[in-house]
Coordinates of C-alpha atoms in Angstrom, one line a residue:
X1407 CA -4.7 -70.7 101.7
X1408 CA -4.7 -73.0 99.1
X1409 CA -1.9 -75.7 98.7
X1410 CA -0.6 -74.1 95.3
X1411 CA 0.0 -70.9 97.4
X1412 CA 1.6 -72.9 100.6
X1413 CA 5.1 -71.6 101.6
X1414 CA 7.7 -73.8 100.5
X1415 CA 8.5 -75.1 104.2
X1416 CA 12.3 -75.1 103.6
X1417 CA 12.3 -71.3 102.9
X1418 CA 13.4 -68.9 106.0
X1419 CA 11.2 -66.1 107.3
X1420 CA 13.9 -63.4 106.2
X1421 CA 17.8 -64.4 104.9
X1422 CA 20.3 -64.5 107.7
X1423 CA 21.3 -61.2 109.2
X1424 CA 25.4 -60.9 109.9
X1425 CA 26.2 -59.4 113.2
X1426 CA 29.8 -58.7 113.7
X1427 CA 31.5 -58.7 117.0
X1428 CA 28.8 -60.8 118.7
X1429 CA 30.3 -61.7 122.2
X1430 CA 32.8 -59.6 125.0
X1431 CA 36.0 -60.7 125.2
X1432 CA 35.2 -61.9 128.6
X1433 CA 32.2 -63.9 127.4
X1434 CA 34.7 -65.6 124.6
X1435 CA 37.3 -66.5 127.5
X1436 CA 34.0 -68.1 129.3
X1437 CA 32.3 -70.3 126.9
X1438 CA 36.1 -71.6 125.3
X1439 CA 37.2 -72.2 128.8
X1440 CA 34.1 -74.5 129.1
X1441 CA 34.8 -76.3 126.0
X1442 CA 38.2 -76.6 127.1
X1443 CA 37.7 -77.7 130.9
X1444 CA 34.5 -80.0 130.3
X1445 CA 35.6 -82.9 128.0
X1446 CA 35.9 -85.3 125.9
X1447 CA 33.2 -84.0 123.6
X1448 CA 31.2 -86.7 121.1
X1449 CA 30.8 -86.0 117.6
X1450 CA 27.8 -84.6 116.0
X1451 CA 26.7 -87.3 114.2
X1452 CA 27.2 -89.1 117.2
X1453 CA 24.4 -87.2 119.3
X1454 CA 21.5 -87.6 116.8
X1455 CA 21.6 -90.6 114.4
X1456 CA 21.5 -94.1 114.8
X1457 CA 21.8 -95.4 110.9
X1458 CA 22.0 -94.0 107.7
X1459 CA 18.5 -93.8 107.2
X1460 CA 17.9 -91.4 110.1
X1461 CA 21.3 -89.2 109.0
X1462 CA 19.6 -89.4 105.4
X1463 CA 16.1 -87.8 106.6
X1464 CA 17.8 -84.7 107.3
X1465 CA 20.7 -84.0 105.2
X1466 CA 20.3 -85.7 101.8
X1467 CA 17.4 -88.0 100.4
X1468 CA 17.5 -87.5 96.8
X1469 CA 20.3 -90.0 95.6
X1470 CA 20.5 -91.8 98.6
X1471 CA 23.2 -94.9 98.3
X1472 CA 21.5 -98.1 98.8
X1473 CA 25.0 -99.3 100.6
X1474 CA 25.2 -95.9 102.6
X1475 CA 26.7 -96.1 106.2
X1476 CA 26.8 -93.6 108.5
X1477 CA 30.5 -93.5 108.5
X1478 CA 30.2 -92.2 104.9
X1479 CA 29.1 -88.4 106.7
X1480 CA 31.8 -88.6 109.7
X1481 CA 33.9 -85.8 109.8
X1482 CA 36.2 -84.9 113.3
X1483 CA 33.5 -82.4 114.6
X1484 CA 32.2 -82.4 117.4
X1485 CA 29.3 -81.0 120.0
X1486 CA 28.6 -80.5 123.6
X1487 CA 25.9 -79.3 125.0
X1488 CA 26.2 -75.5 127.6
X1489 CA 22.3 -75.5 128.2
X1490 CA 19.5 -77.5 127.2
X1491 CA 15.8 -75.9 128.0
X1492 CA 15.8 -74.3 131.4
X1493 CA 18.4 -76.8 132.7
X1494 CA 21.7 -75.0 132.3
X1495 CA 24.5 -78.0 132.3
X1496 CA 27.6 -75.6 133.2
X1497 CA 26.7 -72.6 135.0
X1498 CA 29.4 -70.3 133.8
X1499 CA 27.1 -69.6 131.2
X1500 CA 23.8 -69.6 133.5
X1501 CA 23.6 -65.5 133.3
X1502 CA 24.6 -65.2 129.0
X1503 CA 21.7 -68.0 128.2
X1504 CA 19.4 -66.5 130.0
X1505 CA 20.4 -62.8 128.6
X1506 CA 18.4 -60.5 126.5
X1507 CA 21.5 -60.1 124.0
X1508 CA 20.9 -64.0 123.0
X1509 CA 16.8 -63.7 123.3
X1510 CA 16.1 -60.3 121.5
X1511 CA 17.8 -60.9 118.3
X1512 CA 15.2 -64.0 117.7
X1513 CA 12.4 -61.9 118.4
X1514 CA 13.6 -59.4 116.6
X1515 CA 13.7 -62.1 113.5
X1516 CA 10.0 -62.9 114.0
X1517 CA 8.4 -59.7 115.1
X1518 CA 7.3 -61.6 118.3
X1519 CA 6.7 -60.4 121.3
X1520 CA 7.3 -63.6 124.0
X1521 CA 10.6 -65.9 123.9
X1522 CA 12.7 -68.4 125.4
X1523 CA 15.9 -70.2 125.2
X1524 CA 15.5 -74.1 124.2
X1525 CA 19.5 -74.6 123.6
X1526 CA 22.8 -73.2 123.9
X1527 CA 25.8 -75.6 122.1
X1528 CA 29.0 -75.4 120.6
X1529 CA 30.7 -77.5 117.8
X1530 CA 34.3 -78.1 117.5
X1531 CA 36.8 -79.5 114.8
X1532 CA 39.8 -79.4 113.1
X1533 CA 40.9 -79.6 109.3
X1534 CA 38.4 -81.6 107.6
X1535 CA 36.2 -82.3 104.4
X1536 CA 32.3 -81.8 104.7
X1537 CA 30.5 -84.8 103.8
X1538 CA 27.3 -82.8 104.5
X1539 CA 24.7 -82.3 101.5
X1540 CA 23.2 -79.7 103.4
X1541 CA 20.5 -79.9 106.6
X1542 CA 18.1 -77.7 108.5
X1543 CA 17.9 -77.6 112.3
X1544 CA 15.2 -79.2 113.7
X1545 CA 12.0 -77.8 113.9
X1546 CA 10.0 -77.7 117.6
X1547 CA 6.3 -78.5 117.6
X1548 CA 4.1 -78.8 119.9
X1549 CA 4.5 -81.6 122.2
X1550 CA 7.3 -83.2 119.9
X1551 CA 11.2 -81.4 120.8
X1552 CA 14.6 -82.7 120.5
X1553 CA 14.2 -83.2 124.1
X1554 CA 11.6 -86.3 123.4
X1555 CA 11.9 -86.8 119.2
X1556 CA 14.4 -88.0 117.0
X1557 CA 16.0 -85.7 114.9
X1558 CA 15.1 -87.7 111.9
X1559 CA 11.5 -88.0 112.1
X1560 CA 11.1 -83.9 113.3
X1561 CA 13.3 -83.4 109.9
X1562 CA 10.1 -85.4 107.8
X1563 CA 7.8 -83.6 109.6
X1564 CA 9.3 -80.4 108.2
X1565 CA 9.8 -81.8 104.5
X1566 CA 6.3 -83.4 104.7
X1567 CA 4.1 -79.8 105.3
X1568 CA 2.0 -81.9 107.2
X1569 CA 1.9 -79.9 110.8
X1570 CA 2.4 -76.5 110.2
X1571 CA -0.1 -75.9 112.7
X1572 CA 1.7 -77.4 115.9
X1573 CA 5.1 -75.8 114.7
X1574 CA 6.7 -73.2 117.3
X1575 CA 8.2 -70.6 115.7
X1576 CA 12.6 -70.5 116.5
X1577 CA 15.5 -68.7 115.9
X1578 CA 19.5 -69.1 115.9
X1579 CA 22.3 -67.1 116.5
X1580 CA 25.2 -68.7 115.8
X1581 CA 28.8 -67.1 116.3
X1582 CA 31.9 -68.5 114.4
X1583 CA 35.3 -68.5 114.7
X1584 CA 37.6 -69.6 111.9
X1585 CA 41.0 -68.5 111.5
X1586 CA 42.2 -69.3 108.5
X1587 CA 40.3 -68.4 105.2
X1588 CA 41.5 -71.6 103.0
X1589 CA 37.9 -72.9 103.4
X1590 CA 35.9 -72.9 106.5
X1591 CA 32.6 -71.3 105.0
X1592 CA 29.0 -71.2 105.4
X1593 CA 26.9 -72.2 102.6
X1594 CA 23.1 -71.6 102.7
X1595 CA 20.3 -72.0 100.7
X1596 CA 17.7 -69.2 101.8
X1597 CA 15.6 -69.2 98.4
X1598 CA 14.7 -73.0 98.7
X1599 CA 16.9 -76.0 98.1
X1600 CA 16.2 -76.0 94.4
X1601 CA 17.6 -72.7 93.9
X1602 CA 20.9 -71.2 93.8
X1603 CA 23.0 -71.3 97.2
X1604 CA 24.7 -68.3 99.0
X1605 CA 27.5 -68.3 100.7
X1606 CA 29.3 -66.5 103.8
X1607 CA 33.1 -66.8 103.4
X1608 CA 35.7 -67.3 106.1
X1609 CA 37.8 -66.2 108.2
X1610 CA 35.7 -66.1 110.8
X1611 CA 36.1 -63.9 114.0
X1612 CA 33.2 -63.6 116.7
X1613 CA 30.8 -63.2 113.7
X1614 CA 27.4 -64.0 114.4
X1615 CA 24.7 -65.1 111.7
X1616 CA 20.8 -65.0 112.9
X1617 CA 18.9 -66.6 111.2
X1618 CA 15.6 -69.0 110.7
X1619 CA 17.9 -72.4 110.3
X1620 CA 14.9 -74.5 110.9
X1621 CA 13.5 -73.7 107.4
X1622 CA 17.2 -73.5 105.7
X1623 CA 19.3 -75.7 104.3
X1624 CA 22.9 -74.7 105.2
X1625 CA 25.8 -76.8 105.6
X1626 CA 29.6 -76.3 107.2
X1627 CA 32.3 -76.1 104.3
X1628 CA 35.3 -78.5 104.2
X1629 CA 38.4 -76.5 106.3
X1630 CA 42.0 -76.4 106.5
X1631 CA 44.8 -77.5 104.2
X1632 CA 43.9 -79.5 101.6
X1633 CA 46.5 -82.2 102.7
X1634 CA 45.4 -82.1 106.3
X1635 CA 41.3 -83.0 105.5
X1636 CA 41.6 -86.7 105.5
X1637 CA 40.8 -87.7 109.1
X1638 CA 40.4 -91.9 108.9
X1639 CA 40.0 -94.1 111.7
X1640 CA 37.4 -91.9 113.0
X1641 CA 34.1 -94.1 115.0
X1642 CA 31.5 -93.4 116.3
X1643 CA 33.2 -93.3 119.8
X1644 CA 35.8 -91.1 118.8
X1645 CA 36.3 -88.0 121.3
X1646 CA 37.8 -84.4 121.3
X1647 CA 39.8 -83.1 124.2
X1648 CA 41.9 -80.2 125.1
X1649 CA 45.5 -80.3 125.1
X1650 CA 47.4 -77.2 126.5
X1651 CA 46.2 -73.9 126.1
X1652 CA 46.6 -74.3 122.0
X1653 CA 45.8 -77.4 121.0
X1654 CA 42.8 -80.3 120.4
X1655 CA 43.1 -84.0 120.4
X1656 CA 40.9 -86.7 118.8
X1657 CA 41.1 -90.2 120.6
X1658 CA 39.3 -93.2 119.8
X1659 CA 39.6 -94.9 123.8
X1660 CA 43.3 -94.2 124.4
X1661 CA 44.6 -93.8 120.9
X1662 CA 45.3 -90.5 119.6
X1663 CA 44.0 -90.1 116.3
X1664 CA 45.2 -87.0 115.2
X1665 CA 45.9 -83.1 116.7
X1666 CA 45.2 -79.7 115.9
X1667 CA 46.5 -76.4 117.3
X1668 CA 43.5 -73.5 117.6
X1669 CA 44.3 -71.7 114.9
X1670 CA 43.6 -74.8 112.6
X1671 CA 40.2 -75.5 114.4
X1672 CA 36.7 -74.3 113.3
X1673 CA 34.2 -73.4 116.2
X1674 CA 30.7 -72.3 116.5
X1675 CA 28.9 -71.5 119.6
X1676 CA 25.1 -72.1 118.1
X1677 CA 22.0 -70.7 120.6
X1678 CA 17.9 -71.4 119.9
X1679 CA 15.1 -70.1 121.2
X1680 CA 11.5 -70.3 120.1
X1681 CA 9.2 -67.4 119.8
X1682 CA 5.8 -66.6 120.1
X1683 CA 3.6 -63.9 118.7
X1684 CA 1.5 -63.4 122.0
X1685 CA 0.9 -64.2 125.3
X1686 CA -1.9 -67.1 124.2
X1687 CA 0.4 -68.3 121.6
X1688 CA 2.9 -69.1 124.5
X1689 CA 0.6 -70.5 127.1
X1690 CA -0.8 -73.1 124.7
X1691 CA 2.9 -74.3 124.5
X1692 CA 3.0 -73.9 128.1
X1693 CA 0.1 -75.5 129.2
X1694 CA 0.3 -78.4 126.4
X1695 CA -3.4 -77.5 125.4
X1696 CA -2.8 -78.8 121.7
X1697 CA 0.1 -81.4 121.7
X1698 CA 1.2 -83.5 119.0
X1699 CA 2.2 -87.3 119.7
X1700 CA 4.3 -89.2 118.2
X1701 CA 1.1 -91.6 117.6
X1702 CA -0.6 -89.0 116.3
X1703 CA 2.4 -87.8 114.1
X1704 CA 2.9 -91.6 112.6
X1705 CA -1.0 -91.9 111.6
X1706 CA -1.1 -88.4 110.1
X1707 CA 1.9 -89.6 108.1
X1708 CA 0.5 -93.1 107.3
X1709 CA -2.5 -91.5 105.7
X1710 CA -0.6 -89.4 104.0
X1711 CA 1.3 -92.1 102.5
X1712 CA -1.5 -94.0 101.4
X1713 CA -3.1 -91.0 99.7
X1714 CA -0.7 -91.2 97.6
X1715 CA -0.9 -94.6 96.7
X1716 CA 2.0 -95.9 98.2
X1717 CA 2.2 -99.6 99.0
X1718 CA 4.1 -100.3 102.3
X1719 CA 4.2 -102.7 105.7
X1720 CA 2.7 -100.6 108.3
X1721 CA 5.5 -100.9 110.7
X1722 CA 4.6 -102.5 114.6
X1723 CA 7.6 -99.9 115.7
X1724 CA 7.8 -97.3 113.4
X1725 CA 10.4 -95.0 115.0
X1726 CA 12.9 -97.7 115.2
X1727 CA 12.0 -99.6 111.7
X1728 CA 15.2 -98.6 109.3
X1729 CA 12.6 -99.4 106.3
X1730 CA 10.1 -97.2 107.1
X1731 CA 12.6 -94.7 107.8
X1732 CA 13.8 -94.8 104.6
X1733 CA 10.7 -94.7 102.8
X1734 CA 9.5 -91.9 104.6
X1735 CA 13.0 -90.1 103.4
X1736 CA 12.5 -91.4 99.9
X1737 CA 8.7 -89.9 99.8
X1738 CA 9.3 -86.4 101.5
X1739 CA 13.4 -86.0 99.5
X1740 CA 14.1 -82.3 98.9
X1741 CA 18.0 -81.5 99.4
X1742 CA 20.3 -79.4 97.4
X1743 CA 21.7 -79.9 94.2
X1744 CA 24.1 -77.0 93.4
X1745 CA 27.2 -76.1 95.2
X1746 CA 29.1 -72.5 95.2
X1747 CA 32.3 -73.9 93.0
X1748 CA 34.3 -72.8 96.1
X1749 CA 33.2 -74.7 98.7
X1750 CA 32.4 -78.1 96.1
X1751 CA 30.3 -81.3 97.8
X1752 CA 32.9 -83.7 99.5
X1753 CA 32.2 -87.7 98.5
X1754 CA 34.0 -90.6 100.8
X1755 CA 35.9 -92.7 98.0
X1756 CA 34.2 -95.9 97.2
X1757 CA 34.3 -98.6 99.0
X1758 CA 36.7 -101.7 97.7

């Protein structure tokens, strides 16, 4: 194949698939009494990035603020974690990740005949804008997971094209639930984030989307009353608890920073698993026959970078050097541009 006719690597195998009425009742009761019995969750931003520069290499790049902080993109969401792997962290949920009502629809997505779960999570939050320019999930190679890689490098190995032959093929299906229809969307981009967007519209009830998120961009829309999106004060140590039978509660320590009833909230309950066309496919996953390193990752992109005559500092630590992170951003940007007029790109005011 020649690089004129390479697939764009942030276009999805097939566009997301709805499937309505996803989960039992019972199964609803089980994975929100989890959420509710198992705080204070973290926020989202909170699990992955460490700087702007690594939130930047995933959602965003092209008109990246010199001044940007990582407080810019906060919003009160937030994420715990039900199973991770084969490790299942609250085992009221042991026998659903492990079912073939999660597995098959991924399979099903790639025509593959072998699968396995790599993560079952939930995120959580209340009224809120969406600072997010769109993102993709991350992608799982060979020998480099979110288990051992930051997200923000296994995003520039997706935008760079560069190891299409370690990736492992993945799927999501992610069920929401969204009450109110004064915002609350999903906005995705399944022709490439050049083109056009598409959007699913709330409410939301037990309505699952499969899809190929790893080659997507798609971002949350802002939610709730207009009047009730500012959340300020939020840090990165800011948590989410339950509060009765109806209610959430951010706190930053012992301070409550604001509260939400359930039928103002926006939930997901987001599941992943990887897929493989054959039984040999698998077992060189398995067996870790043909694993990338993250040495091997960083000298693949080095020489990529100097290929195309860009003049840099080869960095002594490249996966903590903010610089290098950057430029790597700068060098592989691709991110949206256009917005349904619905669901318009939130911007943090500027900063006195």
């Amino acid at each position: 194949m020649t690089n004129a006719a390479k697939r764009h690597p942030l276009i999805p195998v097939v566009p997301p698939e709805v499937l309505h009425g996803f989960y039992t009742p019972q199964e609803i009761v089980t994975l929100f009494g989890v959420v509710r019995e198992h705080g204070p969750w973290r926020l989202v931003l909170a699990h992955h990035f460490a700087s702007a520069e690594e939130y930047l290499a995933t959602s965003g790049g092209r008109d990246r603020k010199q001044d940007a902080r990582l407080s810019d993109f906060t919003a009160p969401v937030f994420r715990g974690y039900f199973a991770r792997e084969a490790a299942v962290i609250h085992d009221e949920v042991r026998d659903l990740y492990f079912s073939r009502k999660l597995l098959e629809p991924v399979l099903r997505l790639h025509n593959a005949r072998y699968g396995m779960p790599l993560n079952l999570l939930f995120n959580l939050g209340g009224p809120s804008h969406s600072f997010d320019a769109g993102h993709f999930d991350s992608s799982t190679w060979r020998g480099m997971t979110v288990v051992n890689t930051p997200v923000w490098l296994l995003s520039v190995m997706s935008k760079s094209g560069l190891f299409d032959a370690w990736e492992v093929k993945s799927g999501q299906v992610i069920t929401y639930f969204c009450p109110s229809d004064v915002g609350g969307g999903f906005t995705y981009w399944p022709d490439g984030p050049d083109l056009p967007p598409q959007r699913f519209a709330a409410p939301f009830d037990n309505t699952a989307i499969l899809s190929d998120n790893s080659h997507m961009y798609h971002r949350r829309e802002a939610n709730g009353p207009h009047e009730r999106r500012d959340a300020t004060e939020l840090t990165m140590t800011s948590s989410l608890s339950s509060h009765g039978d109806d209610a959430w509660v951010v706190r930053d320590g012992d301070r409550e920073i604001e509260r939400f009833s359930h039928r103002e909230s926006r939930s997901l309950f987001h599941y992943t698993a990887l897929a493989f066309d054959d039984l040999a496919d698998m077992t060189r996953y398995l067996d870790h026959t043909d694993d990338l390193t993250s040495d091997k990752v960083f000298e693949i992109l080095v020489a990529d970078l100097k290929t195309r005559g860009i003049r840099f500092s080869e960095p002594s630590d490249p996966m903590a050097d903010r610089e290098f992170v950057a430029l790597l951003t700068d060098t592989y940007a691709m991110a949206p541009r256009n917005y349904p007029a619905e669901a318009p790109l939130d911007v943090h005011a500027a900063r006195p």
